[in-house]
PDB file of C-alpha atoms in Angstrom:
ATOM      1  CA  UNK A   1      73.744 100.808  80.879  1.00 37.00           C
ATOM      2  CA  UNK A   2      74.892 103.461  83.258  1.00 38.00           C
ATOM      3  CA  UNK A   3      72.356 106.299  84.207  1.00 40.00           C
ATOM      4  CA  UNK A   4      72.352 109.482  83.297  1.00 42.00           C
ATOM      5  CA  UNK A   5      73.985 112.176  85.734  1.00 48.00           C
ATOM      6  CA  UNK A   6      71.939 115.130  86.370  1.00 51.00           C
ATOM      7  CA  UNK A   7      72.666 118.194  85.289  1.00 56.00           C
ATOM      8  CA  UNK A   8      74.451 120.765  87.321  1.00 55.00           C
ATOM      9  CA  UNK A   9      71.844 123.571  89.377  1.00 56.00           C
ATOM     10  CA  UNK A  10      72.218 126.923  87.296  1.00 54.00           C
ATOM     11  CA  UNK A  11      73.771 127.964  90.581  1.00 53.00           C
ATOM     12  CA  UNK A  12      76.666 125.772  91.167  1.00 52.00           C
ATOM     13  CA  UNK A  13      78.276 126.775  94.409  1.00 69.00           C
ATOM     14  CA  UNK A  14      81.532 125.191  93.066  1.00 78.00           C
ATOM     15  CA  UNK A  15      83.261 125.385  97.063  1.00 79.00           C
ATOM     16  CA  UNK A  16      80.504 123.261  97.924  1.00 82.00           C
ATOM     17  CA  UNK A  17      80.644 121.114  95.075  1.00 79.00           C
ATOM     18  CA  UNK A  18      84.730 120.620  95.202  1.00 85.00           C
ATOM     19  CA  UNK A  19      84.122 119.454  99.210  1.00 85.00           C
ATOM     20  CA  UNK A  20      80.990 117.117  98.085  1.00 85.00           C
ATOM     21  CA  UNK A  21      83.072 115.759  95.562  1.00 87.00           C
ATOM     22  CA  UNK A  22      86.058 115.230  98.424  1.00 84.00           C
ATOM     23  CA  UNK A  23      83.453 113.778 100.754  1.00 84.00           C
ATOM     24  CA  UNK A  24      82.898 110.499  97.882  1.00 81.00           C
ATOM     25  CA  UNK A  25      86.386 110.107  97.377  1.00 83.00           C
ATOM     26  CA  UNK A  26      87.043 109.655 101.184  1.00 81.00           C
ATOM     27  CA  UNK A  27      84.160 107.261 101.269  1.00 74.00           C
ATOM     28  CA  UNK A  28      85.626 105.187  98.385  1.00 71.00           C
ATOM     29  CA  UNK A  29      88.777 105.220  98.641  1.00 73.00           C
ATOM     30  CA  UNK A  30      91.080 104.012 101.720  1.00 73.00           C
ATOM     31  CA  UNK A  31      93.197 107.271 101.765  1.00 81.00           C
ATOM     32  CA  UNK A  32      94.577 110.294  99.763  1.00 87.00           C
ATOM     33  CA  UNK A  33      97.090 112.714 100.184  1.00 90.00           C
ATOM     34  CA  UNK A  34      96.653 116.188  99.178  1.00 90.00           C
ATOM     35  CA  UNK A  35      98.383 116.198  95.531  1.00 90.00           C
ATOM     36  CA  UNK A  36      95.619 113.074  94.524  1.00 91.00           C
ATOM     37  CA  UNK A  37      92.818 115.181  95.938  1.00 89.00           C
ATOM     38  CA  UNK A  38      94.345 118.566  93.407  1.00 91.00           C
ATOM     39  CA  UNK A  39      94.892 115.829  90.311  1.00 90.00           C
ATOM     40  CA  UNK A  40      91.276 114.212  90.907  1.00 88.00           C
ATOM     41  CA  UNK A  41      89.279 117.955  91.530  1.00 88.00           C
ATOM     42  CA  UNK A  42      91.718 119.660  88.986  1.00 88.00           C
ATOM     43  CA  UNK A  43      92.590 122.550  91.325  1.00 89.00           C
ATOM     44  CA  UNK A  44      95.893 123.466  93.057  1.00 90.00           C
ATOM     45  CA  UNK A  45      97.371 121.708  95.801  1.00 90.00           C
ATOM     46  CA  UNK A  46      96.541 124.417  98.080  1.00 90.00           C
ATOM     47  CA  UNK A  47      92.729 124.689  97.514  1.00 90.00           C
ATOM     48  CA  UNK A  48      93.069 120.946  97.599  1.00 88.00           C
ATOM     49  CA  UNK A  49      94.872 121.485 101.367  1.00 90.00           C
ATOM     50  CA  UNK A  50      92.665 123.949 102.047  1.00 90.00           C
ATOM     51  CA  UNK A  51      89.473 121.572 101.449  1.00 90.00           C
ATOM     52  CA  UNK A  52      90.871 118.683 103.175  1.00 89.00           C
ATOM     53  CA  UNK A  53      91.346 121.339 106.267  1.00 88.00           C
ATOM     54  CA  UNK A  54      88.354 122.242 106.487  1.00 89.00           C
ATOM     55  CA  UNK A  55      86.116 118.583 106.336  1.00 87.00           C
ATOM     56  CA  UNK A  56      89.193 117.768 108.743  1.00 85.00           C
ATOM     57  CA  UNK A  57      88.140 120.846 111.268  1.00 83.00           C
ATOM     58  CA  UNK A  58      84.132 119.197 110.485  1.00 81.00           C
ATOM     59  CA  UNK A  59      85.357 115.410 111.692  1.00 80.00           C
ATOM     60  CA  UNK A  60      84.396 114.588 107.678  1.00 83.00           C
ATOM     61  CA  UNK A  61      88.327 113.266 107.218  1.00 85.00           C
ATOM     62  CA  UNK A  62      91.137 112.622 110.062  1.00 84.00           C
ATOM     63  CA  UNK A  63      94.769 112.854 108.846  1.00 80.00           C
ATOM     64  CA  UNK A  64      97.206 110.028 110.380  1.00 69.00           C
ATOM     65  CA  UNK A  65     100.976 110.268 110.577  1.00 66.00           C
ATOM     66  CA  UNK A  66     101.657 109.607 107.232  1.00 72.00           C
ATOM     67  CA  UNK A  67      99.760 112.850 106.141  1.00 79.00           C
ATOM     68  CA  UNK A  68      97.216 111.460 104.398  1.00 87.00           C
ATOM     69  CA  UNK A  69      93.615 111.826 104.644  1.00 86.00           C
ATOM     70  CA  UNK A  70      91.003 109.508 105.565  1.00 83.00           C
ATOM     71  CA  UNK A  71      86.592 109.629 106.111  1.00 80.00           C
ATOM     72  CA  UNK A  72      86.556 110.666 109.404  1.00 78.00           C
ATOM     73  CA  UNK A  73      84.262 110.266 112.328  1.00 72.00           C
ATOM     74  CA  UNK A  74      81.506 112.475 110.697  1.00 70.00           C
ATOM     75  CA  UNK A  75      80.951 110.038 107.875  1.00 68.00           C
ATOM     76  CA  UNK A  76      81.785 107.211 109.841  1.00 58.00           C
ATOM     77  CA  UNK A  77      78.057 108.013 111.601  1.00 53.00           C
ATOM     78  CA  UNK A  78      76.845 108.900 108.442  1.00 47.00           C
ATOM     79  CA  UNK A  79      77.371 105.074 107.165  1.00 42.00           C
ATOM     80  CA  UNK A  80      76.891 103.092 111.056  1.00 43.00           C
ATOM     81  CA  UNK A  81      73.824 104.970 112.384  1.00 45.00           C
ATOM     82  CA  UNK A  82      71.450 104.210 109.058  1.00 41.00           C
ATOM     83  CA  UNK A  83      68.283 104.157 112.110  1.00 51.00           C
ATOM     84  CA  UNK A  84      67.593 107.143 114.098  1.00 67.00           C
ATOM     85  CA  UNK A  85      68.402 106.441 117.769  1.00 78.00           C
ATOM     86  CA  UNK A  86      65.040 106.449 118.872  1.00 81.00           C
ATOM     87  CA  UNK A  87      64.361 103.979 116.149  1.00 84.00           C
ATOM     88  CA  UNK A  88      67.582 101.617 117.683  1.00 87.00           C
ATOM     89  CA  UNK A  89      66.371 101.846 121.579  1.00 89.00           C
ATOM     90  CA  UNK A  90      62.750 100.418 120.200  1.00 88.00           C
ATOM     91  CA  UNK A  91      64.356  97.474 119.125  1.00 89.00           C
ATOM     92  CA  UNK A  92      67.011  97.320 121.578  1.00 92.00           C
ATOM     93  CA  UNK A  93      64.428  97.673 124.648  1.00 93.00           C
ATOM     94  CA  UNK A  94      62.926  94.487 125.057  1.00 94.00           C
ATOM     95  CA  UNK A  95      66.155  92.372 124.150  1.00 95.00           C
ATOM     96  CA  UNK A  96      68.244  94.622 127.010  1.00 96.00           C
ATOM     97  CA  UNK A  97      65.084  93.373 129.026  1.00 95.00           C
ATOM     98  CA  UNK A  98      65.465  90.021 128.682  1.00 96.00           C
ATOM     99  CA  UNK A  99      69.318  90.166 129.142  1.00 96.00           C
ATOM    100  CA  UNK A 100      68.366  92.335 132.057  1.00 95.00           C
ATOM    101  CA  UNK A 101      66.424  89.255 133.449  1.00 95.00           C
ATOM    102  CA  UNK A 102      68.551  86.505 132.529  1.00 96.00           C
ATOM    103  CA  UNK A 103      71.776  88.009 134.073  1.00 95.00           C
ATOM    104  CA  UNK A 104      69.354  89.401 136.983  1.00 95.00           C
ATOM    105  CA  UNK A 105      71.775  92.969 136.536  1.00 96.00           C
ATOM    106  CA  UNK A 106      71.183  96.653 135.113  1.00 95.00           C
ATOM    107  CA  UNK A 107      72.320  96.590 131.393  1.00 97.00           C
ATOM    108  CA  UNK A 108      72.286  99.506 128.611  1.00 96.00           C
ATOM    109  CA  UNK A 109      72.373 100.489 125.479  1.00 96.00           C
ATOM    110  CA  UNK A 110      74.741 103.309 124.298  1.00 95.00           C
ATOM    111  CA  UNK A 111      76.301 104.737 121.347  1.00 93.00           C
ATOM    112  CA  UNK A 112      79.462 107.088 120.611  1.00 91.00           C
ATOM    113  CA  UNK A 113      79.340 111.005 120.373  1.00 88.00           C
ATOM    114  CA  UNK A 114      82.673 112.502 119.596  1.00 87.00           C
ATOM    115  CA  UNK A 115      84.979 111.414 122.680  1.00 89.00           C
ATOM    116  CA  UNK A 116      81.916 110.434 125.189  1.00 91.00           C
ATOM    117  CA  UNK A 117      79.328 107.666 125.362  1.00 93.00           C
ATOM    118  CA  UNK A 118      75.493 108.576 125.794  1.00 92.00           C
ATOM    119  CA  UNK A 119      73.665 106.186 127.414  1.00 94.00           C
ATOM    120  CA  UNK A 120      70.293 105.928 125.154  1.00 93.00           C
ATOM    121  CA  UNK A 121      68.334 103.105 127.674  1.00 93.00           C
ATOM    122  CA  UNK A 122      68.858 101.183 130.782  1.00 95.00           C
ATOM    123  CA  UNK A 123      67.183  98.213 132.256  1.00 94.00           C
ATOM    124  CA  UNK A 124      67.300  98.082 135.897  1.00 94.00           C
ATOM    125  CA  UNK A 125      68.465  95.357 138.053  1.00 94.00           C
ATOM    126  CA  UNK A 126      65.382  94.447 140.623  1.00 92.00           C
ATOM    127  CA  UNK A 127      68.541  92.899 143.054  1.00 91.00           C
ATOM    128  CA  UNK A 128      68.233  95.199 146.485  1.00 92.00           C
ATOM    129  CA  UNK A 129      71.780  96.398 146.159  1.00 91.00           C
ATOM    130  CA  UNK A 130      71.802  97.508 142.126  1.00 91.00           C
ATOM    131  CA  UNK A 131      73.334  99.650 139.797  1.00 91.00           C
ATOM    132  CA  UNK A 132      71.018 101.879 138.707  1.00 90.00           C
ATOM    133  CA  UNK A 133      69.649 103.560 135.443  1.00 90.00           C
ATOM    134  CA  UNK A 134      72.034 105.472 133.693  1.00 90.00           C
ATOM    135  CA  UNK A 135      69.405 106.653 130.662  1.00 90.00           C
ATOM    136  CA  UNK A 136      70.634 109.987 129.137  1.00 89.00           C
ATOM    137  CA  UNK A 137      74.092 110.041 130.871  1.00 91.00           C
ATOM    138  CA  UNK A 138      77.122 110.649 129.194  1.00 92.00           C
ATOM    139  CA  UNK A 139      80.885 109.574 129.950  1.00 93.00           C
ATOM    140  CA  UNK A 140      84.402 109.581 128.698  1.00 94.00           C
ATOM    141  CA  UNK A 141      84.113 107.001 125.924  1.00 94.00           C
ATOM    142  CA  UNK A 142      87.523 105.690 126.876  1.00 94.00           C
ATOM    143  CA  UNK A 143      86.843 104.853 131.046  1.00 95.00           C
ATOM    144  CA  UNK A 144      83.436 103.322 129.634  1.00 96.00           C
ATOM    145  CA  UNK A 145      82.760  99.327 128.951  1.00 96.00           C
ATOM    146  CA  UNK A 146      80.791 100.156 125.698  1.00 96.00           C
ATOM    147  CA  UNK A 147      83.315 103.012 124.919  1.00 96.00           C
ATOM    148  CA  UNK A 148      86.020 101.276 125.096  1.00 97.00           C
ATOM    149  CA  UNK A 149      84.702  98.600 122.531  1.00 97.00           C
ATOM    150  CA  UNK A 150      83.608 101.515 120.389  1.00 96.00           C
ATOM    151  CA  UNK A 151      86.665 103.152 120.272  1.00 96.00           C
ATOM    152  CA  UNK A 152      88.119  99.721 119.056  1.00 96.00           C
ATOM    153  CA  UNK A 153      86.381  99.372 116.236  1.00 94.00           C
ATOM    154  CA  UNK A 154      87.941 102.749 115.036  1.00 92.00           C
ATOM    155  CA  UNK A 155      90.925 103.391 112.752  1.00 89.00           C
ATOM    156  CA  UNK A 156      93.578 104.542 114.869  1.00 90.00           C
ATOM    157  CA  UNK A 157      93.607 107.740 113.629  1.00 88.00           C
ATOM    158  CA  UNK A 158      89.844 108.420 114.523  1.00 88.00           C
ATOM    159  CA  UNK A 159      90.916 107.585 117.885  1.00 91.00           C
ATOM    160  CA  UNK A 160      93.427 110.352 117.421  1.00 89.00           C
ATOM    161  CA  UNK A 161      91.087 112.726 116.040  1.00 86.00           C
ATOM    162  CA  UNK A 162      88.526 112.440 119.101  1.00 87.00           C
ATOM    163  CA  UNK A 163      90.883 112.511 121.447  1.00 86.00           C
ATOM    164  CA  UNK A 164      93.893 113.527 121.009  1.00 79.00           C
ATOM    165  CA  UNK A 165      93.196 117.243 121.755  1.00 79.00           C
ATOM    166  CA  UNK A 166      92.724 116.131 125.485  1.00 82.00           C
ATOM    167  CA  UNK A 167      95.056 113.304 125.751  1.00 87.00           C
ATOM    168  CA  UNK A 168      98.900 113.872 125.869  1.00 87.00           C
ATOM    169  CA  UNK A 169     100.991 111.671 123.812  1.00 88.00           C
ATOM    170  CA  UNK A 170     102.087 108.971 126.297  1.00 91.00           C
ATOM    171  CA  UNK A 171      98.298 108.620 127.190  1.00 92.00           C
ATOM    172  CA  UNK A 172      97.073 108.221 123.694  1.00 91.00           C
ATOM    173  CA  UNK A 173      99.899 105.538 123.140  1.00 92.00           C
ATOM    174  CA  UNK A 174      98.746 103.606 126.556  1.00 94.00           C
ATOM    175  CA  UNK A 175      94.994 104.116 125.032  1.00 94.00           C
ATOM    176  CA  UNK A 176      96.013 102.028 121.443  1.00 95.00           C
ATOM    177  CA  UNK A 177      97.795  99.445 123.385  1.00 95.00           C
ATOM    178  CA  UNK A 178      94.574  98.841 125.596  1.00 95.00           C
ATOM    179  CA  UNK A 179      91.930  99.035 122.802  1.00 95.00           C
ATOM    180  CA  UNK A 180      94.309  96.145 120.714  1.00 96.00           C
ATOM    181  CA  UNK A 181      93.441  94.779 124.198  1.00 95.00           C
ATOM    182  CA  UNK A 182      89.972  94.967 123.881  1.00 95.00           C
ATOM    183  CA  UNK A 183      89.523  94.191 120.029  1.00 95.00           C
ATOM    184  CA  UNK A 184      91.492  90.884 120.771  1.00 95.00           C
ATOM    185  CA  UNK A 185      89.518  89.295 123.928  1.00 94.00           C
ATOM    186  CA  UNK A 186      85.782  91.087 121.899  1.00 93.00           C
ATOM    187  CA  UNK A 187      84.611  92.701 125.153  1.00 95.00           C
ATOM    188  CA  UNK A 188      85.152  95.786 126.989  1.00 96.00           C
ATOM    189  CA  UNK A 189      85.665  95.811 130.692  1.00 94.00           C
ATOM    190  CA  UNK A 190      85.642  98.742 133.398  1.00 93.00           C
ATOM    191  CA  UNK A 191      86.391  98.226 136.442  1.00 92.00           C
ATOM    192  CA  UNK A 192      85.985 101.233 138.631  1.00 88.00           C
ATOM    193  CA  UNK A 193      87.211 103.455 135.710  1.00 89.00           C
ATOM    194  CA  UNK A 194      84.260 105.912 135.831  1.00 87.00           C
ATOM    195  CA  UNK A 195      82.808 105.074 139.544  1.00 88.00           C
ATOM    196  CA  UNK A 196      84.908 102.966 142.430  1.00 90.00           C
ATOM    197  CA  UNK A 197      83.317 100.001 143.546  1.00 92.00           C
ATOM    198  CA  UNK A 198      81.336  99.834 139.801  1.00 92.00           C
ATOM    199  CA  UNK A 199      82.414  96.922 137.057  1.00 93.00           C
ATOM    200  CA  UNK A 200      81.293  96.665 133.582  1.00 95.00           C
ATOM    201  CA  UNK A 201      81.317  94.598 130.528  1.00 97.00           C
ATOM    202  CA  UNK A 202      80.429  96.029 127.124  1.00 97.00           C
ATOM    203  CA  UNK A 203      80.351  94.499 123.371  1.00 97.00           C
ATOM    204  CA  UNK A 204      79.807  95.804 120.385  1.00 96.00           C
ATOM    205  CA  UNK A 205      76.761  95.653 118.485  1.00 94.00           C
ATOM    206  CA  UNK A 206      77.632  95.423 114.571  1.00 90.00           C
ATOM    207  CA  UNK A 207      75.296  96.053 111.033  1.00 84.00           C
ATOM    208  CA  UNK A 208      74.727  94.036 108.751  1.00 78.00           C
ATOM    209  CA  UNK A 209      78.108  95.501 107.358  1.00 78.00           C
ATOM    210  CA  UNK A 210      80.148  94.768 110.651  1.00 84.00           C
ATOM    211  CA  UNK A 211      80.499  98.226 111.672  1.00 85.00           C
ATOM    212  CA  UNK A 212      79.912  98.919 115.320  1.00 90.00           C
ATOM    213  CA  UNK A 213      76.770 100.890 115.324  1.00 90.00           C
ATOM    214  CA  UNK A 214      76.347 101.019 118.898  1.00 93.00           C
ATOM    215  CA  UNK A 215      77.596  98.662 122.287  1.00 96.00           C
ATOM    216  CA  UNK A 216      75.607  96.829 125.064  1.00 97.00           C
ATOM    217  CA  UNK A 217      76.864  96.615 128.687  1.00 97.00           C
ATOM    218  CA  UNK A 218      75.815  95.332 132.259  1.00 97.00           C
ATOM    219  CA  UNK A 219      76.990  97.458 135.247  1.00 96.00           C
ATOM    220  CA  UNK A 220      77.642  95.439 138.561  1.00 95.00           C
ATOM    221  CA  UNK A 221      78.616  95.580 142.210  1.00 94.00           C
ATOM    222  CA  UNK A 222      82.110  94.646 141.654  1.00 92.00           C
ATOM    223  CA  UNK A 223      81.815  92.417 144.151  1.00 92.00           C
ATOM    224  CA  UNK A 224      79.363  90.862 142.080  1.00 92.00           C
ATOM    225  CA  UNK A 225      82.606  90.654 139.212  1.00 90.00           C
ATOM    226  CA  UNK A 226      84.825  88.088 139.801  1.00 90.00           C
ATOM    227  CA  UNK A 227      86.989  86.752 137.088  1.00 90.00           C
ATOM    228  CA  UNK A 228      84.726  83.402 136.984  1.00 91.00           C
ATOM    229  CA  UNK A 229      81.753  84.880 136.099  1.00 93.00           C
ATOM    230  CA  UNK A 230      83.076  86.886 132.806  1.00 93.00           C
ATOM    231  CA  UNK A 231      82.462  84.080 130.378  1.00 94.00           C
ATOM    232  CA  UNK A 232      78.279  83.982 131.815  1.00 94.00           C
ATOM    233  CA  UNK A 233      78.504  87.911 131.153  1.00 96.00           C
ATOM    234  CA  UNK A 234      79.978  88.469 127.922  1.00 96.00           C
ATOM    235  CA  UNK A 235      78.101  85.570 126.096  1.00 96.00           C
ATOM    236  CA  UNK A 236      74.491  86.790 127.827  1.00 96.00           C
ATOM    237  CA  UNK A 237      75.667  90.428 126.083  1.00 97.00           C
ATOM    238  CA  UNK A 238      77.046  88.679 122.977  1.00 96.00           C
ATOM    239  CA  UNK A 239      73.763  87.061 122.326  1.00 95.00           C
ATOM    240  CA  UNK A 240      71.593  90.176 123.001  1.00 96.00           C
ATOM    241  CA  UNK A 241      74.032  92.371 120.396  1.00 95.00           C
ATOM    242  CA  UNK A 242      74.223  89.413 117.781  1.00 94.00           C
ATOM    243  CA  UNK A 243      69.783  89.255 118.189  1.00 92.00           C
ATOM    244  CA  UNK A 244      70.043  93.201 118.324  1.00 91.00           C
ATOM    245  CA  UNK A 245      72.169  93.245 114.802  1.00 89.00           C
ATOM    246  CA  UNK A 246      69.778  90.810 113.035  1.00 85.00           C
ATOM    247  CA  UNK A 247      67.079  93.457 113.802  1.00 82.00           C
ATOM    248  CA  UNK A 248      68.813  96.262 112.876  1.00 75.00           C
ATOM    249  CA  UNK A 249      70.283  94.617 109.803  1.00 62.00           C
TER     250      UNK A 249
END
């Protein structure tokens, strides 16, 4: 037995209620070009365009190459942030300080905004020569560990919507070919992309639906990086996300 739909407000804003209806089908469906969205609202092609223009202007749908539409970043939060942030950095806190202490460095939590990464906590190193707390910060998602694992786990043509505005076409194309980089080897790594003489490591912390809600990272000396200590680094962080996403689940 299906349940019954209510009934329309005696005030239907029917704008509103053509976009809300575009807003499900991009949440349901994998794609659709403009004449699906006119057939399956029953309007013409060009209030359909004009719909699909303007959720695209509010990061509700992205529009890839093949000029069709897609849920865009805006929904994409909608569905991977289910917890407030606050909510997240209460249960992230005491697992960032116990990979803090086990890999004796600073490590953080941080989440995606648009084309940056905010930093939402930090757990400092207590090492004399430290990288320190980086709580409330905000960087170019794509120079950042965590970013860069963030922007992985996007459809290529969020990517392009966050950043192509500021990227020019050969850098956008040298951005895709890194972040297949980074979804292949599961980690992030900066070193010296946002500060010289600063490495980082970042994975991805996923829900219970393996969406990447959010990324954990340790900042180091980068003399403290070589090559031979990766594999120590990544599965400390890998633990801490995979005991982060059982909580969050």
């Amino acid at each position: 037995m299906t349940a019954a739909r209510t009934p329309p407000p005696a005030y239907l804003v029917d704008a509103a209620d053509k976009a809300l209806q575009l807003v499900v089908l991009l949440q349901t469906t994998e794609s659709v070009s403009v004449s699906e969205a006119a057939a399956h609202l029953d309007v013409a092609r060009s209030t359909a365009h004009r719909l699909l223009a303007t959720l695209r202007h509010r990061e509700f749908a992205v529009q890839s190459g093949d000029r069709r539409y897609r849920a865009g970043p805006a929904l994409r939060r909608t569905v991977a942030r289910p917890r407030s942030t606050s909510a997240l950095v209460e249960l992230a806190a005491p697992l960032l300080r116990r990979l803090r202490d086990e890999v004796d460095e600073t490590v953080h939590l941080v989440v995606l905004d648009g084309a940056e990464v905010v930093f939402l906590h930090s757990e400092e190193s207590r090492q004399p020569l430290r990288i320190g707390s980086r709580a409330g910060a905000r960087l170019p998602a794509r120079h950042a560990s965590g970013g860069k694992v963030l922007l992985a786990a996007l459809e290529p043509a969020e990517v392009d919507a966050r950043l192509g505005g500021e990227l020019t076409a050969t850098e956008l194309a040298a951005l895709h070919e890194q972040l297949a980089g980074v979804r292949a080897a599961g980690y992030g790594l900066n070193q010296g992309d946002t500060e010289p003489g600063i490495s980082a490591i970042g994975v991805p912390v996923l829900d219970d639906h393996g969406v990447a809600i959010a990324a954990v990272s340790v900042s180091v000396p980068a003399m403290r990086l070589p090559r031979a200590r990766l594999p120590e680094l990544t599965g400390a962080l890998r633990r801490c996300a995979a005991d982060l996403t059982s909580l969050a689940g």
